[in-house]
Coordinates of C-alpha atoms in Angstrom, one line a residue:
X3 CA 173.4 278.5 302.5
X4 CA 172.5 279.0 306.1
X5 CA 174.9 280.7 308.5
X6 CA 174.9 279.9 312.2
X7 CA 176.9 281.7 314.8
X8 CA 179.7 284.3 314.5
X9 CA 181.6 283.7 311.3
X10 CA 184.4 285.9 312.5
X11 CA 187.4 285.5 310.1
X12 CA 185.8 282.4 308.5
X13 CA 185.0 284.1 305.2
X14 CA 188.2 286.0 304.5
X15 CA 189.7 283.3 302.2
X16 CA 188.0 283.5 298.8
X17 CA 187.6 280.8 296.2
X18 CA 187.9 281.7 292.6
X19 CA 184.9 281.3 290.3
X20 CA 184.3 277.8 288.9
X21 CA 187.1 276.2 291.0
X22 CA 188.5 272.8 290.4
X23 CA 187.4 270.6 293.3
X24 CA 189.2 267.4 294.3
X25 CA 187.4 264.7 296.3
X26 CA 189.3 262.3 298.4
X27 CA 187.7 259.7 298.2
X28 CA 184.4 259.1 296.3
X29 CA 182.6 256.7 298.6
X30 CA 178.9 257.1 299.1
X31 CA 179.3 260.4 300.9
X32 CA 182.1 261.7 298.7
X33 CA 180.1 261.1 295.6
X34 CA 177.2 263.0 297.0
X35 CA 179.4 265.9 298.0
X36 CA 181.1 265.9 294.6
X37 CA 177.7 265.8 292.8
X38 CA 176.4 268.7 295.0
X39 CA 179.4 270.8 293.9
X40 CA 179.3 270.1 290.2
X41 CA 177.0 273.2 289.4
X42 CA 179.6 275.6 290.8
X43 CA 182.8 273.8 289.9
X44 CA 184.9 274.0 286.8
X45 CA 185.4 270.3 287.4
X46 CA 185.1 267.8 290.2
X47 CA 188.0 265.4 290.1
X48 CA 189.2 262.4 292.0
X49 CA 192.4 260.4 292.1
X50 CA 192.0 257.0 290.5
X51 CA 195.3 255.3 291.5
X52 CA 194.8 252.5 294.0
X53 CA 191.0 252.8 294.2
X54 CA 188.7 249.8 293.7
X55 CA 186.5 249.0 290.7
X56 CA 183.5 249.8 292.9
X57 CA 184.8 253.3 293.7
X58 CA 185.6 253.9 290.0
X59 CA 182.1 252.8 288.9
X60 CA 180.5 255.0 291.6
X61 CA 182.5 258.0 290.5
X62 CA 181.8 257.3 286.8
X63 CA 178.1 257.2 287.4
X64 CA 178.2 260.5 289.2
X65 CA 180.1 262.0 286.3
X66 CA 183.2 262.9 288.4
X67 CA 186.4 263.3 286.4
X68 CA 189.1 260.8 287.2
X69 CA 192.8 261.9 287.2
X70 CA 195.7 259.5 287.4
X71 CA 196.8 260.1 291.0
X72 CA 196.9 262.3 294.1
X73 CA 199.8 264.3 292.7
X74 CA 197.8 265.3 289.7
X75 CA 194.8 266.1 291.8
X76 CA 196.9 268.2 294.2
X77 CA 198.4 270.1 291.2
X78 CA 195.0 271.0 289.7
X79 CA 192.6 271.5 292.6
X80 CA 191.6 274.8 294.1
X81 CA 189.7 273.0 296.9
X82 CA 190.4 269.5 298.2
X83 CA 187.8 267.7 300.3
X84 CA 188.9 264.7 302.3
X85 CA 186.0 262.4 303.1
X86 CA 187.5 259.0 304.2
X87 CA 187.3 256.6 307.2
X88 CA 188.2 258.5 310.3
X89 CA 191.2 256.5 311.2
X90 CA 192.8 257.4 307.8
X91 CA 192.2 261.2 308.0
X92 CA 195.7 262.1 309.2
X93 CA 197.3 259.7 306.7
X94 CA 195.4 261.3 303.8
X95 CA 196.4 264.8 305.0
X96 CA 200.0 263.7 305.1
X97 CA 199.8 262.3 301.6
X98 CA 198.2 265.6 300.4
X99 CA 201.0 267.6 302.1
X100 CA 203.6 265.5 300.2
X101 CA 201.8 266.0 297.0
X102 CA 201.6 269.8 297.5
X103 CA 205.3 270.2 298.1
X104 CA 206.6 273.0 295.9
X105 CA 203.2 274.4 295.1
X106 CA 203.1 278.1 296.0
X107 CA 199.3 278.7 295.8
X108 CA 198.0 276.3 298.3
X109 CA 194.4 275.0 297.8
X110 CA 191.8 275.1 300.6
X111 CA 191.7 271.7 302.3
X112 CA 188.4 270.6 303.9
X113 CA 188.7 267.8 306.4
X114 CA 185.1 266.5 306.4
X115 CA 185.9 263.4 308.5
X116 CA 184.5 262.4 311.9
X117 CA 187.7 263.1 313.8
X118 CA 188.6 264.7 317.1
X119 CA 189.3 268.4 317.2
X120 CA 192.9 267.7 318.0
X121 CA 193.2 265.7 314.8
X122 CA 192.0 268.5 312.6
X123 CA 194.1 271.0 314.5
X124 CA 197.1 268.8 313.7
X125 CA 196.1 268.8 310.0
X126 CA 195.9 272.6 310.2
X127 CA 199.5 272.8 311.6
X128 CA 200.5 270.5 308.7
X129 CA 198.8 272.2 305.8
X130 CA 198.4 275.8 307.2
X131 CA 195.6 277.0 309.4
X132 CA 194.6 279.6 306.7
X133 CA 194.0 276.8 304.2
X134 CA 192.3 274.2 306.3
X135 CA 188.5 274.0 307.0
X136 CA 187.1 271.7 309.6
X137 CA 183.9 270.0 308.3
X138 CA 181.3 267.8 310.0
X139 CA 178.6 266.1 308.1
X140 CA 175.5 265.2 310.1
X141 CA 173.0 263.2 308.1
X142 CA 173.1 260.8 305.2
X143 CA 174.6 261.3 301.7
X144 CA 172.5 264.2 300.5
X145 CA 170.7 263.9 297.2
X146 CA 167.8 266.2 298.2
X147 CA 167.6 269.1 300.6
X148 CA 166.4 269.0 304.2
X149 CA 168.2 265.9 305.6
X150 CA 171.9 266.7 305.9
X151 CA 173.8 269.6 307.4
X152 CA 177.5 270.3 306.7
X153 CA 179.0 272.2 309.6
X154 CA 182.1 274.2 308.9
X155 CA 184.7 276.0 311.0
X156 CA 188.0 277.7 310.1
X157 CA 189.1 280.9 308.5
X158 CA 187.9 279.8 305.0
X159 CA 184.7 278.2 306.3
X160 CA 182.5 280.9 304.8
X161 CA 184.0 280.6 301.4
X162 CA 183.5 276.8 301.4
X163 CA 179.9 277.2 302.7
X164 CA 179.1 279.4 299.7
X165 CA 180.1 276.6 297.3
X166 CA 177.2 274.6 298.8
X167 CA 174.6 277.3 298.4
X168 CA 171.5 275.9 296.8
X169 CA 172.8 272.3 297.1
X170 CA 171.3 269.3 298.9
X171 CA 173.8 269.9 301.7
X172 CA 172.8 272.8 304.1
X173 CA 176.2 274.4 305.0
X174 CA 176.4 276.2 308.3
X175 CA 179.5 278.0 309.7
X176 CA 180.7 277.9 313.3
X177 CA 183.4 280.5 313.3
X178 CA 187.1 280.6 312.6
X179 CA 188.5 278.0 315.0
X180 CA 189.6 274.7 313.7
X181 CA 188.1 271.9 315.8
X182 CA 184.7 273.5 316.5
X183 CA 182.9 271.5 313.8
X184 CA 184.6 268.3 314.8
X185 CA 183.7 268.9 318.4
X186 CA 180.0 269.2 317.4
X187 CA 180.3 265.9 315.4
X188 CA 182.0 264.1 318.3
X189 CA 179.2 265.1 320.7
X190 CA 176.6 264.1 318.2
X191 CA 178.3 260.7 317.7
X192 CA 178.1 260.0 321.4
X193 CA 174.4 260.0 321.0
X194 CA 174.1 258.5 317.5
X195 CA 176.7 255.7 317.8
X196 CA 177.9 255.3 321.4
X197 CA 174.5 255.0 323.0
X198 CA 173.1 252.4 320.5
X199 CA 176.2 250.2 321.1
X200 CA 174.9 249.5 324.6
X201 CA 172.0 247.5 323.1
X202 CA 174.4 245.3 321.3
X203 CA 176.3 244.6 324.5
X204 CA 173.2 244.1 326.5
X205 CA 172.0 241.5 324.0
X206 CA 175.4 239.8 323.8
X207 CA 175.7 239.5 327.6
X208 CA 172.1 238.2 328.0
X209 CA 172.9 235.5 325.4
X210 CA 176.0 234.4 327.3
X211 CA 174.1 234.3 330.6
X212 CA 171.3 232.3 329.0
X213 CA 168.6 234.9 329.9
X214 CA 168.0 236.5 326.5
X215 CA 164.3 235.7 326.5
X216 CA 163.7 236.7 330.1
X217 CA 165.5 240.0 329.6
X218 CA 163.4 240.8 326.6
X219 CA 160.3 240.2 328.7
X220 CA 161.5 242.4 331.5
X221 CA 162.4 245.2 329.1
X222 CA 159.0 244.9 327.5
X223 CA 157.4 245.4 330.9
X224 CA 159.5 248.6 331.1
X225 CA 158.3 249.7 327.7
X226 CA 161.4 248.8 325.8
X227 CA 161.3 246.6 322.7
X228 CA 164.9 245.2 322.5
X229 CA 164.3 243.6 319.1
X230 CA 163.4 247.0 317.6
X231 CA 166.4 248.6 319.2
X232 CA 168.7 245.9 317.9
X233 CA 167.3 246.0 314.5
X234 CA 167.8 249.8 314.4
X235 CA 171.4 249.8 315.3
X236 CA 172.2 246.8 313.1
X237 CA 170.5 248.4 310.2
X238 CA 172.4 251.7 310.7
X239 CA 175.8 250.1 311.4
X240 CA 175.5 247.2 308.9
X241 CA 178.7 247.1 306.7
X242 CA 179.8 250.4 308.3
X243 CA 180.6 249.0 311.7
X244 CA 184.3 248.9 311.0
X245 CA 184.2 252.6 310.0
X246 CA 182.4 253.5 313.3
X247 CA 185.3 252.0 315.2
X248 CA 187.5 254.9 314.1
X249 CA 184.8 257.5 314.7
X250 CA 184.3 256.2 318.3
X251 CA 188.0 256.3 318.9
X252 CA 188.2 259.9 317.7
X253 CA 185.2 260.9 319.8
X254 CA 186.9 259.3 322.8
X255 CA 190.0 261.4 322.1
X256 CA 187.8 264.5 321.8
X257 CA 186.3 264.1 325.3
X258 CA 189.5 262.9 326.9
X259 CA 191.2 266.1 325.8
X260 CA 188.5 267.9 327.9
X261 CA 189.3 265.9 331.0
X262 CA 186.0 264.0 330.6
X263 CA 185.6 260.2 330.8
X264 CA 186.2 258.6 327.5
X265 CA 185.2 255.0 328.4
X266 CA 181.8 255.3 326.7
X267 CA 183.3 255.8 323.3
X268 CA 186.2 253.3 323.8
X269 CA 183.7 250.6 324.7
X270 CA 181.5 251.5 321.7
X271 CA 184.6 251.3 319.5
X272 CA 185.3 247.8 320.8
X273 CA 181.7 246.7 320.4
X274 CA 181.7 247.8 316.7
X275 CA 185.1 246.3 316.2
X276 CA 183.7 242.9 317.3
X277 CA 180.5 243.4 315.4
X278 CA 182.6 244.0 312.2
X279 CA 184.7 240.9 312.9
X280 CA 181.6 238.8 313.7
X281 CA 182.9 237.9 317.2
X282 CA 180.0 239.3 319.3
X283 CA 178.0 236.4 320.9

């Protein structure tokens, strides 16, 4: 585990040895996180109710333990990690809050979603700032070291980072404040997702104007290969374009809260929404 910055109070909350860790929900990233934590966990569990056959098969192949529903996961887990589409992050936290009603010893809740700082701060107010950790994954689902960093902030960030020690995810802490990790993720997303969206809009506009070939020629003279740029963004977005809509909306909320223009991310969200719907020219 690599530690970056002043951890402050981030390590005060401890996690008992061999904790039960709940994953909400085991998509590609969730399965990778769950698998990374199996060596230190008593069990890595997930809630099967309402999940697809694809999700069930993915979790089964990763040897994660299915429990009937969120209520059972909330009853058993010492740590709950939410890794879901950004637009659903608050709804998932609300469901967890309902499931935890009446439980005295609250688990640590890690929101590892690409959300605005204000979103995770609201989750902290809901579940308790002492129990919530703000997480930001930068990189692909990690099956080998060296490609993916998990940034963490919050009072229990240090304890969560220790769980990932020696795993394919390099965990780094950013201090005790909720929202710091999400702020970093939002800034990164402006580069990794908002900027590439402009290539999709440029291409769409050129097609409508009837100048696609001429534009590619002019860009080539400027040293830009539009086909390469388009292939890159389409390969990365692919079936995830609908998911990037929520991330861009959250990034827009993040910068708007700072008094900065949010139009870049709002436009990118709309581009990815249309790409997912197949309505771009």
